[in-house]
Amino acid sequence: GQSLEQPSEVTAVEGAIVQINCTYQTSGFYGLSWYQQHDGGAPTFLSYNALDGLEETGRFSSFLSRSDSYGYLLLQELQMKDSASYFCAVDSGYALNFGKGTSLLVTP
Amino acid sequence: DAGVTQSPTHLIKTRGQHVTLRCSPISGHKSVSWYQQVLGQGPQFIFQYYEKEERGRGNFPDRFSARQFPNYSSELNVNALLLGDSALYLCASSLSERDGYTFGSGTRLTVV
């Protein structure tokens, strides 16, 4: 089976840096993805890690340690528009298995 | 370029009825996946189709079925609707997992 753990809520100040952690247990692993979802909107793809290490895309970075079954999403220079839900998802080859999501609130 | 389009956007059905949801992937994407998202939870995988063949199926009852057409569009069918089927149904297409999935805006299904 699959299980993913991520914090349910995180609050941070505009301009700050925030890290959202994700631990997973899975029977099949091809990679770890991160998606952002605003209320009422569709999930949008942020990043994908298949190998250990850090991937950087603009203000967002994602890290993976396969030996620790652990990853994180790092958001820098937070903006108000970053307030949203963030999901980690394990790629099992043909399916994404999502965590329950982390609700990020960015305050002024 | 058009993204992933889904129809209808909202739907209200009665318990026991049947529903068909439709999805058109991004042009050039041959893979279509369906997900169910209930409020406060992450999307749950239902099906993936690639080149009209089912590649995978999630932990959903046989009341859920899907198919993919030669133009790569897809339909999700749900029979004998239950109140618990009320959710946002999301369709996604992709070139590859590394490129990420592009999700449509979803169909909000309410079963009363």
PDB file of N, CA and C in Angstrom, chain B residues 39-91:
ATOM      1  N   LEU B  39     -13.628  16.971  -0.488  1.00  0.00           N
ATOM      2  CA  LEU B  39     -13.220  18.194   0.191  1.00  0.00           C
ATOM      3  C   LEU B  39     -12.235  17.902   1.317  1.00  0.00           C
ATOM      4  N   GLY B  40     -11.116  18.607   1.297  1.00  0.00           N
ATOM      5  CA  GLY B  40     -10.138  18.474   2.364  1.00  0.00           C
ATOM      6  C   GLY B  40      -9.161  17.336   2.192  1.00  0.00           C
ATOM      7  N   GLN B  41      -9.254  16.631   1.072  1.00  0.00           N
ATOM      8  CA  GLN B  41      -8.366  15.502   0.818  1.00  0.00           C
ATOM      9  C   GLN B  41      -7.592  15.713  -0.485  1.00  0.00           C
ATOM     10  N   GLY B  42      -6.540  14.906  -0.663  1.00  0.00           N
ATOM     11  CA  GLY B  42      -5.840  14.920  -1.931  1.00  0.00           C
ATOM     12  C   GLY B  42      -6.597  14.115  -2.973  1.00  0.00           C
ATOM     13  N   PRO B  43      -6.316  14.356  -4.240  1.00  0.00           N
ATOM     14  CA  PRO B  43      -6.956  13.562  -5.296  1.00  0.00           C
ATOM     15  C   PRO B  43      -6.629  12.077  -5.138  1.00  0.00           C
ATOM     16  N   GLN B  44      -7.614  11.238  -5.437  1.00  0.00           N
ATOM     17  CA  GLN B  44      -7.427   9.781  -5.396  1.00  0.00           C
ATOM     18  C   GLN B  44      -7.507   9.227  -6.809  1.00  0.00           C
ATOM     19  N   PHE B  45      -6.542   8.401  -7.157  1.00  0.00           N
ATOM     20  CA  PHE B  45      -6.441   7.838  -8.491  1.00  0.00           C
ATOM     21  C   PHE B  45      -7.571   6.866  -8.775  1.00  0.00           C
ATOM     22  N   ILE B  46      -8.211   7.034  -9.955  1.00  0.00           N
ATOM     23  CA  ILE B  46      -9.272   6.122 -10.370  1.00  0.00           C
ATOM     24  C   ILE B  46      -8.799   5.258 -11.539  1.00  0.00           C
ATOM     25  N   PHE B  47      -8.377   5.902 -12.627  1.00  0.00           N
ATOM     26  CA  PHE B  47      -7.963   5.182 -13.834  1.00  0.00           C
ATOM     27  C   PHE B  47      -6.862   5.948 -14.541  1.00  0.00           C
ATOM     28  N   GLN B  48      -6.043   5.204 -15.303  1.00  0.00           N
ATOM     29  CA  GLN B  48      -5.206   5.805 -16.313  1.00  0.00           C
ATOM     30  C   GLN B  48      -5.359   5.029 -17.616  1.00  0.00           C
ATOM     31  N   TYR B  49      -5.494   5.774 -18.704  1.00  0.00           N
ATOM     32  CA  TYR B  49      -5.545   5.195 -20.037  1.00  0.00           C
ATOM     33  C   TYR B  49      -4.399   5.759 -20.867  1.00  0.00           C
ATOM     34  N   TYR B  50      -3.823   4.887 -21.673  1.00  0.00           N
ATOM     35  CA  TYR B  50      -2.754   5.284 -22.598  1.00  0.00           C
ATOM     36  C   TYR B  50      -2.991   4.569 -23.904  1.00  0.00           C
ATOM     37  N   GLU B  51      -3.053   5.334 -24.978  1.00  0.00           N
ATOM     38  CA  GLU B  51      -3.312   4.751 -26.295  1.00  0.00           C
ATOM     39  C   GLU B  51      -4.525   3.821 -26.266  1.00  0.00           C
ATOM     40  N   LYS B  52      -5.566   4.258 -25.577  1.00  0.00           N
ATOM     41  CA  LYS B  52      -6.868   3.587 -25.531  1.00  0.00           C
ATOM     42  C   LYS B  52      -6.869   2.318 -24.679  1.00  0.00           C
ATOM     43  N   GLU B  53      -5.743   2.024 -24.037  1.00  0.00           N
ATOM     44  CA  GLU B  53      -5.668   0.856 -23.177  1.00  0.00           C
ATOM     45  C   GLU B  53      -5.607   1.289 -21.708  1.00  0.00           C
ATOM     46  N   GLU B  54      -6.281   0.534 -20.838  1.00  0.00           N
ATOM     47  CA  GLU B  54      -6.224   0.835 -19.414  1.00  0.00           C
ATOM     48  C   GLU B  54      -4.862   0.404 -18.873  1.00  0.00           C
ATOM     49  N   ARG B  55      -4.133   1.372 -18.301  1.00  0.00           N
ATOM     50  CA  ARG B  55      -2.820   1.074 -17.728  1.00  0.00           C
ATOM     51  C   ARG B  55      -2.899   0.783 -16.238  1.00  0.00           C
ATOM     52  N   GLY B  56      -3.895   1.354 -15.613  1.00  0.00           N
ATOM     53  CA  GLY B  56      -3.987   1.164 -14.174  1.00  0.00           C
ATOM     54  C   GLY B  56      -5.355   1.556 -13.659  1.00  0.00           C
ATOM     55  N   ARG B  57      -5.694   0.966 -12.535  1.00  0.00           N
ATOM     56  CA  ARG B  57      -6.981   1.220 -11.910  1.00  0.00           C
ATOM     57  C   ARG B  57      -6.763   1.337 -10.419  1.00  0.00           C
ATOM     58  N   GLY B  58      -7.378   2.350  -9.817  1.00  0.00           N
ATOM     59  CA  GLY B  58      -7.277   2.536  -8.381  1.00  0.00           C
ATOM     60  C   GLY B  58      -8.298   1.700  -7.639  1.00  0.00           C
ATOM     61  N   ASN B  59      -8.368   1.918  -6.350  1.00  0.00           N
ATOM     62  CA  ASN B  59      -9.235   1.139  -5.476  1.00  0.00           C
ATOM     63  C   ASN B  59     -10.660   1.696  -5.489  1.00  0.00           C
ATOM     64  N   PHE B  60     -11.333   1.531  -6.601  1.00  0.00           N
ATOM     65  CA  PHE B  60     -12.709   1.979  -6.761  1.00  0.00           C
ATOM     66  C   PHE B  60     -13.560   0.804  -7.213  1.00  0.00           C
ATOM     67  N   PRO B  61     -14.844   0.803  -6.823  1.00  0.00           N
ATOM     68  CA  PRO B  61     -15.718  -0.331  -7.191  1.00  0.00           C
ATOM     69  C   PRO B  61     -15.977  -0.384  -8.694  1.00  0.00           C
ATOM     70  N   ASP B  62     -16.539  -1.527  -9.106  1.00  0.00           N
ATOM     71  CA  ASP B  62     -16.806  -1.742 -10.522  1.00  0.00           C
ATOM     72  C   ASP B  62     -17.875  -0.801 -11.077  1.00  0.00           C
ATOM     73  N   ARG B  63     -18.531  -0.077 -10.209  1.00  0.00           N
ATOM     74  CA  ARG B  63     -19.504   0.923 -10.682  1.00  0.00           C
ATOM     75  C   ARG B  63     -18.800   2.027 -11.491  1.00  0.00           C
ATOM     76  N   PHE B  64     -17.508   2.143 -11.288  1.00  0.00           N
ATOM     77  CA  PHE B  64     -16.701   3.124 -12.004  1.00  0.00           C
ATOM     78  C   PHE B  64     -16.072   2.455 -13.230  1.00  0.00           C
ATOM     79  N   SER B  65     -16.240   3.071 -14.378  1.00  0.00           N
ATOM     80  CA  SER B  65     -15.610   2.564 -15.592  1.00  0.00           C
ATOM     81  C   SER B  65     -15.189   3.747 -16.444  1.00  0.00           C
ATOM     82  N   ALA B  66     -14.304   3.497 -17.373  1.00  0.00           N
ATOM     83  CA  ALA B  66     -13.828   4.571 -18.235  1.00  0.00           C
ATOM     84  C   ALA B  66     -13.419   3.999 -19.583  1.00  0.00           C
ATOM     85  N   ARG B  67     -13.248   4.897 -20.521  1.00  0.00           N
ATOM     86  CA  ARG B  67     -12.700   4.486 -21.803  1.00  0.00           C
ATOM     87  C   ARG B  67     -12.024   5.688 -22.456  1.00  0.00           C
ATOM     88  N   GLN B  68     -11.147   5.377 -23.413  1.00  0.00           N
ATOM     89  CA  GLN B  68     -10.451   6.414 -24.155  1.00  0.00           C
ATOM     90  C   GLN B  68     -10.720   6.192 -25.633  1.00  0.00           C
ATOM     91  N   PHE B  69     -10.975   7.269 -26.331  1.00  0.00           N
ATOM     92  CA  PHE B  69     -11.355   7.208 -27.728  1.00  0.00           C
ATOM     93  C   PHE B  69     -10.136   7.401 -28.632  1.00  0.00           C
ATOM     94  N   PRO B  70     -10.290   7.110 -29.953  1.00  0.00           N
ATOM     95  CA  PRO B  70      -9.147   7.266 -30.867  1.00  0.00           C
ATOM     96  C   PRO B  70      -8.541   8.660 -30.873  1.00  0.00           C
ATOM     97  N   ASN B  71      -9.339   9.682 -30.556  1.00  0.00           N
ATOM     98  CA  ASN B  71      -8.780  11.044 -30.515  1.00  0.00           C
ATOM     99  C   ASN B  71      -8.194  11.370 -29.137  1.00  0.00           C
ATOM    100  N   TYR B  72      -8.082  10.368 -28.273  1.00  0.00           N
ATOM    101  CA  TYR B  72      -7.491  10.437 -26.931  1.00  0.00           C
ATOM    102  C   TYR B  72      -8.389  11.096 -25.893  1.00  0.00           C
ATOM    103  N   SER B  73      -9.560  11.557 -26.283  1.00  0.00           N
ATOM    104  CA  SER B  73     -10.491  12.035 -25.273  1.00  0.00           C
ATOM    105  C   SER B  73     -10.974  10.844 -24.458  1.00  0.00           C
ATOM    106  N   SER B  74     -11.605  11.139 -23.337  1.00  0.00           N
ATOM    107  CA  SER B  74     -11.961  10.051 -22.426  1.00  0.00           C
ATOM    108  C   SER B  74     -13.297  10.331 -21.753  1.00  0.00           C
ATOM    109  N   GLU B  75     -13.944   9.278 -21.338  1.00  0.00           N
ATOM    110  CA  GLU B  75     -15.174   9.340 -20.551  1.00  0.00           C
ATOM    111  C   GLU B  75     -14.999   8.545 -19.272  1.00  0.00           C
ATOM    112  N   LEU B  76     -15.535   9.091 -18.188  1.00  0.00           N
ATOM    113  CA  LEU B  76     -15.641   8.353 -16.928  1.00  0.00           C
ATOM    114  C   LEU B  76     -17.115   8.127 -16.669  1.00  0.00           C
ATOM    115  N   ASN B  77     -17.498   6.892 -16.430  1.00  0.00           N
ATOM    116  CA  ASN B  77     -18.876   6.533 -16.143  1.00  0.00           C
ATOM    117  C   ASN B  77     -18.993   6.006 -14.718  1.00  0.00           C
ATOM    118  N   VAL B  78     -20.019   6.446 -14.043  1.00  0.00           N
ATOM    119  CA  VAL B  78     -20.297   5.943 -12.708  1.00  0.00           C
ATOM    120  C   VAL B  78     -21.754   5.510 -12.667  1.00  0.00           C
ATOM    121  N   ASN B  79     -21.987   4.265 -12.328  1.00  0.00           N
ATOM    122  CA  ASN B  79     -23.337   3.713 -12.230  1.00  0.00           C
ATOM    123  C   ASN B  79     -23.815   3.684 -10.790  1.00  0.00           C
ATOM    124  N   ALA B  80     -25.116   3.591 -10.633  1.00  0.00           N
ATOM    125  CA  ALA B  80     -25.723   3.401  -9.305  1.00  0.00           C
ATOM    126  C   ALA B  80     -25.121   4.360  -8.279  1.00  0.00           C
ATOM    127  N   LEU B  81     -25.244   5.638  -8.567  1.00  0.00           N
ATOM    128  CA  LEU B  81     -24.603   6.666  -7.752  1.00  0.00           C
ATOM    129  C   LEU B  81     -25.002   6.582  -6.287  1.00  0.00           C
ATOM    130  N   LEU B  82     -24.002   6.801  -5.443  1.00  0.00           N
ATOM    131  CA  LEU B  82     -24.190   6.877  -3.998  1.00  0.00           C
ATOM    132  C   LEU B  82     -23.891   8.295  -3.527  1.00  0.00           C
ATOM    133  N   LEU B  83     -24.419   8.631  -2.350  1.00  0.00           N
ATOM    134  CA  LEU B  83     -24.144   9.963  -1.803  1.00  0.00           C
ATOM    135  C   LEU B  83     -22.639  10.201  -1.682  1.00  0.00           C
ATOM    136  N   GLY B  84     -21.898   9.144  -1.358  1.00  0.00           N
ATOM    137  CA  GLY B  84     -20.459   9.240  -1.167  1.00  0.00           C
ATOM    138  C   GLY B  84     -19.675   9.485  -2.440  1.00  0.00           C
ATOM    139  N   ASP B  85     -20.370   9.423  -3.583  1.00  0.00           N
ATOM    140  CA  ASP B  85     -19.687   9.712  -4.849  1.00  0.00           C
ATOM    141  C   ASP B  85     -19.602  11.213  -5.105  1.00  0.00           C
ATOM    142  N   SER B  86     -20.240  11.992  -4.267  1.00  0.00           N
ATOM    143  CA  SER B  86     -20.166  13.448  -4.396  1.00  0.00           C
ATOM    144  C   SER B  86     -18.725  13.901  -4.201  1.00  0.00           C
ATOM    145  N   ALA B  87     -18.183  14.564  -5.208  1.00  0.00           N
ATOM    146  CA  ALA B  87     -16.770  14.945  -5.175  1.00  0.00           C
ATOM    147  C   ALA B  87     -16.456  15.769  -6.408  1.00  0.00           C
ATOM    148  N   LEU B  88     -15.221  16.250  -6.443  1.00  0.00           N
ATOM    149  CA  LEU B  88     -14.681  16.884  -7.645  1.00  0.00           C
ATOM    150  C   LEU B  88     -13.949  15.805  -8.434  1.00  0.00           C
ATOM    151  N   TYR B  89     -14.321  15.614  -9.679  1.00  0.00           N
ATOM    152  CA  TYR B  89     -13.676  14.620 -10.521  1.00  0.00           C
ATOM    153  C   TYR B  89     -12.727  15.342 -11.475  1.00  0.00           C
ATOM    154  N   LEU B  90     -11.480  14.966 -11.381  1.00  0.00           N
ATOM    155  CA  LEU B  90     -10.428  15.629 -12.131  1.00  0.00           C
ATOM    156  C   LEU B  90      -9.881  14.719 -13.213  1.00  0.00           C
ATOM    157  N   CYS B  91      -9.643  15.298 -14.355  1.00  0.00           N
ATOM    158  CA  CYS B  91      -8.994  14.596 -15.457  1.00  0.00           C
ATOM    159  C   CYS B  91      -7.628  15.227 -15.642  1.00  0.00           C
TER     160      CYS B  91
END
